[in-house]
């Protein structure tokens, strides 16, 4: 009987890990896009995720603009959080981040990394505390009946059942669609090629007639938007405050480093791996120690495979 | 077509170019030679807009180039094949060529240009799906030139295309450049350290030393100049 319970728990952790992991993967992809193209480590990424969650909240519950969509409302709101945060991030790049990145700092002694560290950390503080002023400290949630119900799947071994939380499964599917869409955008379109060229060699990209500053702005806004969609999806199954970014930024960094800095699909799988680690550690560890488990894996990766699971030891000209 | 007048450039107080003037006419092949550190690459980077000048002017087809941002200049018809090739290493060979065709002029004639590129450099067709970073130095140089051609340029600027290449490969590259000039009638501005080969190809040459044009003239004048013969061609010593 113990073996039965163990199996059931393990299977459920596995499935939950995959489902949550896809959402983590989506937020990691946003961070990775920004780092991969701009070489900027964005410490405010968690707070852009928070903005996404609040955007979704106000669209569905707060102002109720999307309430008419019923059960689909929260997910439509999450997706709409993307363009909203895209616009905000566009302005943030225009006024702040572009001052310390891109061609402006290319070739300078530290490549602008100190400036970027301070600007993005400062931005994180402003967003967190600005959020506290605007949104208040009351935990919010985008309530949907789906987050309290599950599909039950019989696996056919004894009476082992897998529970699939409906809200999470739908969120997971949305995340996969967004990641695939982003991948197609980068791999197949002219814009995507221009972004990759700007990432590969900004000077040569300029010689090709690519406006590298604009490419970076698109990358920053796109990466922020993708993470914000993930935030909107998180909001459909978890309650949150303006400081939620702090929890998730840990997950994002672990996922991105795990997958290999700068590799988009690597970041996605890194996020999925983090989902697994988190859910499995929940079997053995108290919830407070879940992040500790993530860090242990993180450290192991850095010691054993510093280029990440999917990373190449990149040579940049 | 391209007119550089009195151009001065400094990097943090260090003079890289002082009062450089040169002119490139439609359909001409112009060569700038000079030793390492003479400012040849700086000249190109200033024309491409990567380095801002302290003084002087650059006009291209009647337009004031300095008034346009760097990323506009490819769209005006200037293709810069940079020193050290600078291909997009993480993109495939074909994607590199497609990036070259980013300007409108390049996209319009892309199919025809691609055919021409493959005729000039068949190896690039064979390796079209390979990542550019995995190519040999010579192949990367071919790709860099192909990428420049793909933009459908009015002026092709080549910065030391022979750098770091085996002599046979460098000769082949020079042959192709000369072929592009003869058969396609493309205007070419070439910067080289391999002076003999570079001057052989040109209609008119400039000698750049420590940021100044010290000599200019048609091929014959330069080849007969004692200084050029002694310093760059290693001949003429027997007379002294």
Tab-separated table of N, CA, C and O in Angstrom, chain B residues 95-173:
chain	number	residue	atom	x	y	z
B	95	UNK	N	21.432	32.432	-43.919
B	95	UNK	CA	20.858	33.516	-43.109
B	95	UNK	C	21.757	34.750	-43.113
B	95	UNK	O	21.269	35.876	-43.123
B	96	UNK	N	23.070	34.523	-43.144
B	96	UNK	CA	23.993	35.653	-43.237
B	96	UNK	C	23.749	36.443	-44.518
B	96	UNK	O	23.725	37.670	-44.510
B	97	UNK	N	23.583	35.698	-45.623
B	97	UNK	CA	23.348	36.372	-46.904
B	97	UNK	C	22.000	37.093	-46.865
B	97	UNK	O	21.867	38.226	-47.334
B	98	UNK	N	21.015	36.444	-46.245
B	98	UNK	CA	19.692	37.088	-46.120
B	98	UNK	C	19.775	38.369	-45.284
B	98	UNK	O	19.112	39.358	-45.574
B	99	UNK	N	20.632	38.344	-44.248
B	99	UNK	CA	20.808	39.558	-43.451
B	99	UNK	C	21.436	40.660	-44.290
B	99	UNK	O	21.126	41.834	-44.130
B	100	UNK	N	22.349	40.268	-45.179
B	100	UNK	CA	22.943	41.248	-46.075
B	100	UNK	C	21.873	41.924	-46.910
B	100	UNK	O	21.939	43.115	-47.197
B	101	UNK	N	20.860	41.139	-47.268
B	101	UNK	CA	19.782	41.659	-48.117
B	101	UNK	C	18.727	42.387	-47.294
B	101	UNK	O	17.583	42.518	-47.728
B	102	UNK	N	19.104	42.866	-46.130
B	102	UNK	CA	18.138	43.576	-45.270
B	102	UNK	C	17.621	44.864	-45.927
B	102	UNK	O	16.426	45.137	-45.879
B	103	UNK	N	18.482	45.668	-46.572
B	103	UNK	CA	17.963	46.881	-47.219
B	103	UNK	C	17.030	46.541	-48.391
B	103	UNK	O	17.167	45.496	-49.025
B	104	UNK	N	16.137	47.462	-48.637
B	104	UNK	CA	15.143	47.329	-49.698
B	104	UNK	C	15.761	46.899	-51.042
B	104	UNK	O	15.276	45.974	-51.702
B	105	UNK	N	16.866	47.559	-51.424
B	105	UNK	CA	17.499	47.273	-52.717
B	105	UNK	C	17.940	45.819	-52.786
B	105	UNK	O	17.870	45.186	-53.840
B	106	UNK	N	18.400	45.286	-51.653
B	106	UNK	CA	18.849	43.908	-51.613
B	106	UNK	C	17.703	42.929	-51.738
B	106	UNK	O	17.795	41.906	-52.416
B	107	UNK	N	16.595	43.261	-51.104
B	107	UNK	CA	15.442	42.350	-51.140
B	107	UNK	C	14.840	42.268	-52.537
B	107	UNK	O	14.385	41.233	-52.972
B	108	UNK	N	14.846	43.418	-53.230
B	108	UNK	CA	14.195	43.472	-54.539
B	108	UNK	C	14.835	42.489	-55.503
B	108	UNK	O	14.159	41.823	-56.265
B	109	UNK	N	16.175	42.417	-55.484
B	109	UNK	CA	16.859	41.568	-56.472
B	109	UNK	C	17.475	40.345	-55.808
B	109	UNK	O	18.469	39.816	-56.302
B	110	UNK	N	16.890	39.909	-54.698
B	110	UNK	CA	17.543	38.875	-53.898
B	110	UNK	C	17.835	37.598	-54.695
B	110	UNK	O	18.948	37.090	-54.675
B	111	UNK	N	16.837	37.103	-55.429
B	111	UNK	CA	17.010	35.830	-56.139
B	111	UNK	C	18.168	35.925	-57.137
B	111	UNK	O	19.024	35.028	-57.206
B	112	UNK	N	18.226	37.039	-57.867
B	112	UNK	CA	19.268	37.194	-58.870
B	112	UNK	C	20.636	37.340	-58.208
B	112	UNK	O	21.623	36.749	-58.645
B	113	UNK	N	20.677	38.131	-57.136
B	113	UNK	CA	21.948	38.330	-56.440
B	113	UNK	C	22.462	37.019	-55.868
B	113	UNK	O	23.658	36.728	-55.925
B	114	UNK	N	21.547	36.233	-55.327
B	114	UNK	CA	21.957	34.959	-54.721
B	114	UNK	C	22.589	34.068	-55.781
B	114	UNK	O	23.619	33.416	-55.538
B	115	UNK	N	22.005	34.060	-56.960
B	115	UNK	CA	22.548	33.274	-58.059
B	115	UNK	C	23.970	33.749	-58.383
B	115	UNK	O	24.879	32.945	-58.568
B	116	UNK	N	24.127	35.058	-58.465
B	116	UNK	CA	25.429	35.649	-58.768
B	116	UNK	C	26.455	35.274	-57.684
B	116	UNK	O	27.590	34.911	-57.979
B	117	UNK	N	26.025	35.354	-56.414
B	117	UNK	CA	26.913	35.013	-55.300
B	117	UNK	C	27.372	33.565	-55.404
B	117	UNK	O	28.551	33.247	-55.235
B	118	UNK	N	26.425	32.698	-55.739
B	118	UNK	CA	26.785	31.282	-55.845
B	118	UNK	C	27.690	31.011	-57.036
B	118	UNK	O	28.515	30.099	-57.011
B	119	UNK	N	27.553	31.825	-58.079
B	119	UNK	CA	28.449	31.675	-59.225
B	119	UNK	C	29.865	32.118	-58.838
B	119	UNK	O	30.851	31.495	-59.236
B	120	UNK	N	29.955	33.186	-58.048
B	120	UNK	CA	31.267	33.687	-57.624
B	120	UNK	C	31.900	32.768	-56.591
B	120	UNK	O	33.096	32.507	-56.624
B	121	UNK	N	31.096	32.324	-55.635
B	121	UNK	CA	31.607	31.517	-54.524
B	121	UNK	C	30.768	30.241	-54.379
B	121	UNK	O	29.902	30.162	-53.489
B	122	UNK	N	31.018	29.240	-55.218
B	122	UNK	CA	30.192	28.018	-55.188
B	122	UNK	C	30.178	27.347	-53.812
B	122	UNK	O	29.190	26.729	-53.437
B	123	UNK	N	31.261	27.510	-53.052
B	123	UNK	CA	31.362	26.851	-51.753
B	123	UNK	C	30.240	27.305	-50.818
B	123	UNK	O	29.765	26.549	-49.974
B	124	UNK	N	29.801	28.551	-51.007
B	124	UNK	CA	28.758	29.078	-50.118
B	124	UNK	C	27.416	28.396	-50.382
B	124	UNK	O	26.578	28.296	-49.488
B	125	UNK	N	27.224	27.928	-51.615
B	125	UNK	CA	25.987	27.200	-51.904
B	125	UNK	C	26.054	25.820	-51.259
B	125	UNK	O	25.087	25.365	-50.641
B	126	UNK	N	27.228	25.189	-51.370
B	126	UNK	CA	27.389	23.876	-50.735
B	126	UNK	C	27.163	23.944	-49.231
B	126	UNK	O	26.647	23.022	-48.636
B	127	UNK	N	27.607	25.041	-48.636
B	127	UNK	CA	27.565	25.121	-47.165
B	127	UNK	C	26.412	25.963	-46.656
B	127	UNK	O	26.481	26.491	-45.554
B	128	UNK	N	25.355	26.107	-47.430
B	128	UNK	CA	24.334	27.103	-47.091
B	128	UNK	C	23.677	26.868	-45.735
B	128	UNK	O	23.251	27.810	-45.093
B	129	UNK	N	23.623	25.611	-45.274
B	129	UNK	CA	22.916	25.342	-44.016
B	129	UNK	C	23.856	25.300	-42.817
B	129	UNK	O	23.436	25.099	-41.683
B	130	UNK	N	25.160	25.506	-43.083
B	130	UNK	CA	26.157	25.427	-42.008
B	130	UNK	C	26.207	26.743	-41.225
B	130	UNK	O	25.982	27.815	-41.787
B	131	UNK	N	26.510	26.658	-39.936
B	131	UNK	CA	26.667	27.885	-39.164
B	131	UNK	C	27.931	28.605	-39.619
B	131	UNK	O	28.973	27.978	-39.819
B	132	UNK	N	27.827	29.924	-39.763
B	132	UNK	CA	28.943	30.689	-40.320
B	132	UNK	C	30.196	30.579	-39.450
B	132	UNK	O	31.310	30.635	-39.957
B	133	UNK	N	30.009	30.391	-38.143
B	133	UNK	CA	31.152	30.290	-37.233
B	133	UNK	C	32.000	29.061	-37.485
B	133	UNK	O	33.146	28.987	-37.044
B	134	UNK	N	31.447	28.079	-38.192
B	134	UNK	CA	32.198	26.847	-38.438
B	134	UNK	C	32.943	26.880	-39.768
B	134	UNK	O	33.594	25.915	-40.130
B	135	UNK	N	32.847	27.986	-40.498
B	135	UNK	CA	33.556	28.092	-41.775
B	135	UNK	C	35.032	28.406	-41.538
B	135	UNK	O	35.403	28.949	-40.502
B	136	UNK	N	35.858	28.096	-42.548
B	136	UNK	CA	37.271	28.480	-42.474
B	136	UNK	C	37.380	29.983	-42.703
B	136	UNK	O	36.422	30.629	-43.130
B	137	UNK	N	38.567	30.524	-42.423
B	137	UNK	CA	38.771	31.964	-42.577
B	137	UNK	C	38.469	32.448	-43.983
B	137	UNK	O	37.809	33.469	-44.178
B	138	UNK	N	38.940	31.687	-44.983
B	138	UNK	CA	38.716	32.079	-46.365
B	138	UNK	C	37.229	32.067	-46.711
B	138	UNK	O	36.720	32.981	-47.367
B	139	UNK	N	36.554	31.028	-46.236
B	139	UNK	CA	35.108	30.919	-46.516
B	139	UNK	C	34.339	32.041	-45.822
B	139	UNK	O	33.395	32.594	-46.375
B	140	UNK	N	34.785	32.374	-44.602
B	140	UNK	CA	34.129	33.481	-43.897
B	140	UNK	C	34.323	34.791	-44.658
B	140	UNK	O	33.425	35.617	-44.730
B	141	UNK	N	35.514	34.957	-45.248
B	141	UNK	CA	35.756	36.175	-46.019
B	141	UNK	C	34.846	36.215	-47.248
B	141	UNK	O	34.284	37.251	-47.575
B	142	UNK	N	34.693	35.050	-47.898
B	142	UNK	CA	33.789	34.984	-49.049
B	142	UNK	C	32.378	35.334	-48.616
B	142	UNK	O	31.652	36.064	-49.299
B	143	UNK	N	31.988	34.795	-47.465
B	143	UNK	CA	30.636	35.054	-46.965
B	143	UNK	C	30.456	36.540	-46.640
B	143	UNK	O	29.419	37.129	-46.942
B	144	UNK	N	31.499	37.143	-46.058
B	144	UNK	CA	31.396	38.567	-45.720
B	144	UNK	C	31.220	39.398	-46.986
B	144	UNK	O	30.429	40.344	-47.025
B	145	UNK	N	31.946	39.019	-48.053
B	145	UNK	CA	31.804	39.738	-49.318
B	145	UNK	C	30.414	39.480	-49.902
B	145	UNK	O	29.733	40.398	-50.365
B	146	UNK	N	29.980	38.207	-49.843
B	146	UNK	CA	28.652	37.847	-50.367
B	146	UNK	C	27.564	38.630	-49.635
B	146	UNK	O	26.622	39.138	-50.245
B	147	UNK	N	27.722	38.750	-48.320
B	147	UNK	CA	26.753	39.471	-47.508
B	147	UNK	C	26.690	40.937	-47.944
B	147	UNK	O	25.624	41.540	-48.011
B	148	UNK	N	27.881	41.486	-48.257
B	148	UNK	CA	27.923	42.861	-48.746
B	148	UNK	C	27.231	42.989	-50.093
B	148	UNK	O	26.454	43.924	-50.317
B	149	UNK	N	27.492	42.028	-50.986
B	149	UNK	CA	26.879	42.080	-52.319
B	149	UNK	C	25.365	41.943	-52.234
B	149	UNK	O	24.631	42.530	-53.032
B	150	UNK	N	24.905	41.152	-51.250
B	150	UNK	CA	23.469	40.855	-51.149
B	150	UNK	C	22.643	42.107	-50.897
B	150	UNK	O	21.437	42.128	-51.171
B	151	UNK	N	23.274	43.166	-50.388
B	151	UNK	CA	22.501	44.373	-50.090
B	151	UNK	C	22.220	45.186	-51.354
B	151	UNK	O	21.581	46.230	-51.293
B	152	UNK	N	22.712	44.696	-52.487
B	152	UNK	CA	22.501	45.428	-53.734
B	152	UNK	C	23.103	46.816	-53.671
B	152	UNK	O	22.445	47.817	-53.941
B	153	UNK	N	24.404	46.901	-53.296
B	153	UNK	CA	25.001	48.205	-52.983
B	153	UNK	C	25.363	49.011	-54.231
B	153	UNK	O	25.469	48.477	-55.329
B	154	UNK	N	25.554	50.307	-54.014
B	154	UNK	CA	26.118	51.163	-55.057
B	154	UNK	C	27.610	51.294	-54.845
B	154	UNK	O	28.351	51.556	-55.771
B	155	UNK	N	28.035	51.137	-53.580
B	155	UNK	CA	29.456	51.207	-53.239
B	155	UNK	C	29.788	50.034	-52.317
B	155	UNK	O	29.123	49.822	-51.311
B	156	UNK	N	30.810	49.276	-52.711
B	156	UNK	CA	31.248	48.148	-51.884
B	156	UNK	C	32.568	48.534	-51.221
B	156	UNK	O	33.545	48.824	-51.902
B	157	UNK	N	32.576	48.575	-49.888
B	157	UNK	CA	33.801	48.916	-49.156
B	157	UNK	C	34.381	47.648	-48.542
B	157	UNK	O	33.712	46.972	-47.757
B	158	UNK	N	35.633	47.356	-48.894
B	158	UNK	CA	36.256	46.121	-48.415
B	158	UNK	C	37.432	46.477	-47.516
B	158	UNK	O	38.376	47.136	-47.948
B	159	UNK	N	37.371	46.029	-46.266
B	159	UNK	CA	38.439	46.337	-45.308
B	159	UNK	C	39.334	45.112	-45.130
B	159	UNK	O	38.940	44.134	-44.506
B	160	UNK	N	40.516	45.164	-45.693
B	160	UNK	CA	41.522	44.106	-45.582
B	160	UNK	C	40.966	42.710	-45.828
B	160	UNK	O	41.023	41.843	-44.945
B	161	UNK	N	40.450	42.470	-47.018
B	161	UNK	CA	39.893	41.139	-47.282
B	161	UNK	C	40.930	40.022	-47.263
B	161	UNK	O	40.556	38.867	-47.151
B	162	UNK	N	42.217	40.358	-47.343
B	162	UNK	CA	43.230	39.285	-47.383
B	162	UNK	C	43.762	38.937	-46.004
B	162	UNK	O	44.560	38.029	-45.853
B	163	UNK	N	43.286	39.666	-44.985
B	163	UNK	CA	43.865	39.514	-43.649
B	163	UNK	C	43.768	38.075	-43.133
B	163	UNK	O	42.700	37.468	-43.130
B	164	UNK	N	44.896	37.554	-42.714
B	164	UNK	CA	44.926	36.235	-42.088
B	164	UNK	C	44.632	35.077	-43.022
B	164	UNK	O	44.323	33.980	-42.562
B	165	UNK	N	44.730	35.312	-44.332
B	165	UNK	CA	44.434	34.222	-45.249
B	165	UNK	C	45.726	33.700	-45.882
B	165	UNK	O	46.696	34.437	-46.059
B	166	UNK	N	45.690	32.419	-46.241
B	166	UNK	CA	46.819	31.843	-46.967
B	166	UNK	C	46.943	32.560	-48.308
B	166	UNK	O	45.936	32.972	-48.878
B	167	UNK	N	48.168	32.730	-48.804
B	167	UNK	CA	48.371	33.508	-50.032
B	167	UNK	C	47.482	33.054	-51.194
B	167	UNK	O	46.932	33.891	-51.907
B	168	UNK	N	47.327	31.739	-51.362
B	168	UNK	CA	46.517	31.252	-52.484
B	168	UNK	C	45.065	31.697	-52.341
B	168	UNK	O	44.416	32.097	-53.307
B	169	UNK	N	44.564	31.625	-51.100
B	169	UNK	CA	43.177	32.022	-50.850
B	169	UNK	C	43.020	33.526	-51.060
B	169	UNK	O	42.058	33.989	-51.667
B	170	UNK	N	44.018	34.289	-50.576
B	170	UNK	CA	43.967	35.743	-50.743
B	170	UNK	C	43.960	36.105	-52.223
B	170	UNK	O	43.196	36.975	-52.660
B	171	UNK	N	44.777	35.403	-53.018
B	171	UNK	CA	44.808	35.664	-54.456
B	171	UNK	C	43.436	35.424	-55.074
B	171	UNK	O	42.975	36.191	-55.919
B	172	UNK	N	42.802	34.325	-54.640
B	172	UNK	CA	41.488	33.987	-55.161
B	172	UNK	C	40.483	35.086	-54.808
B	172	UNK	O	39.685	35.508	-55.649
B	173	UNK	N	40.571	35.582	-53.556
B	173	UNK	CA	39.662	36.650	-53.133
B	173	UNK	C	39.882	37.901	-53.987
B	173	UNK	O	38.931	38.516	-54.474
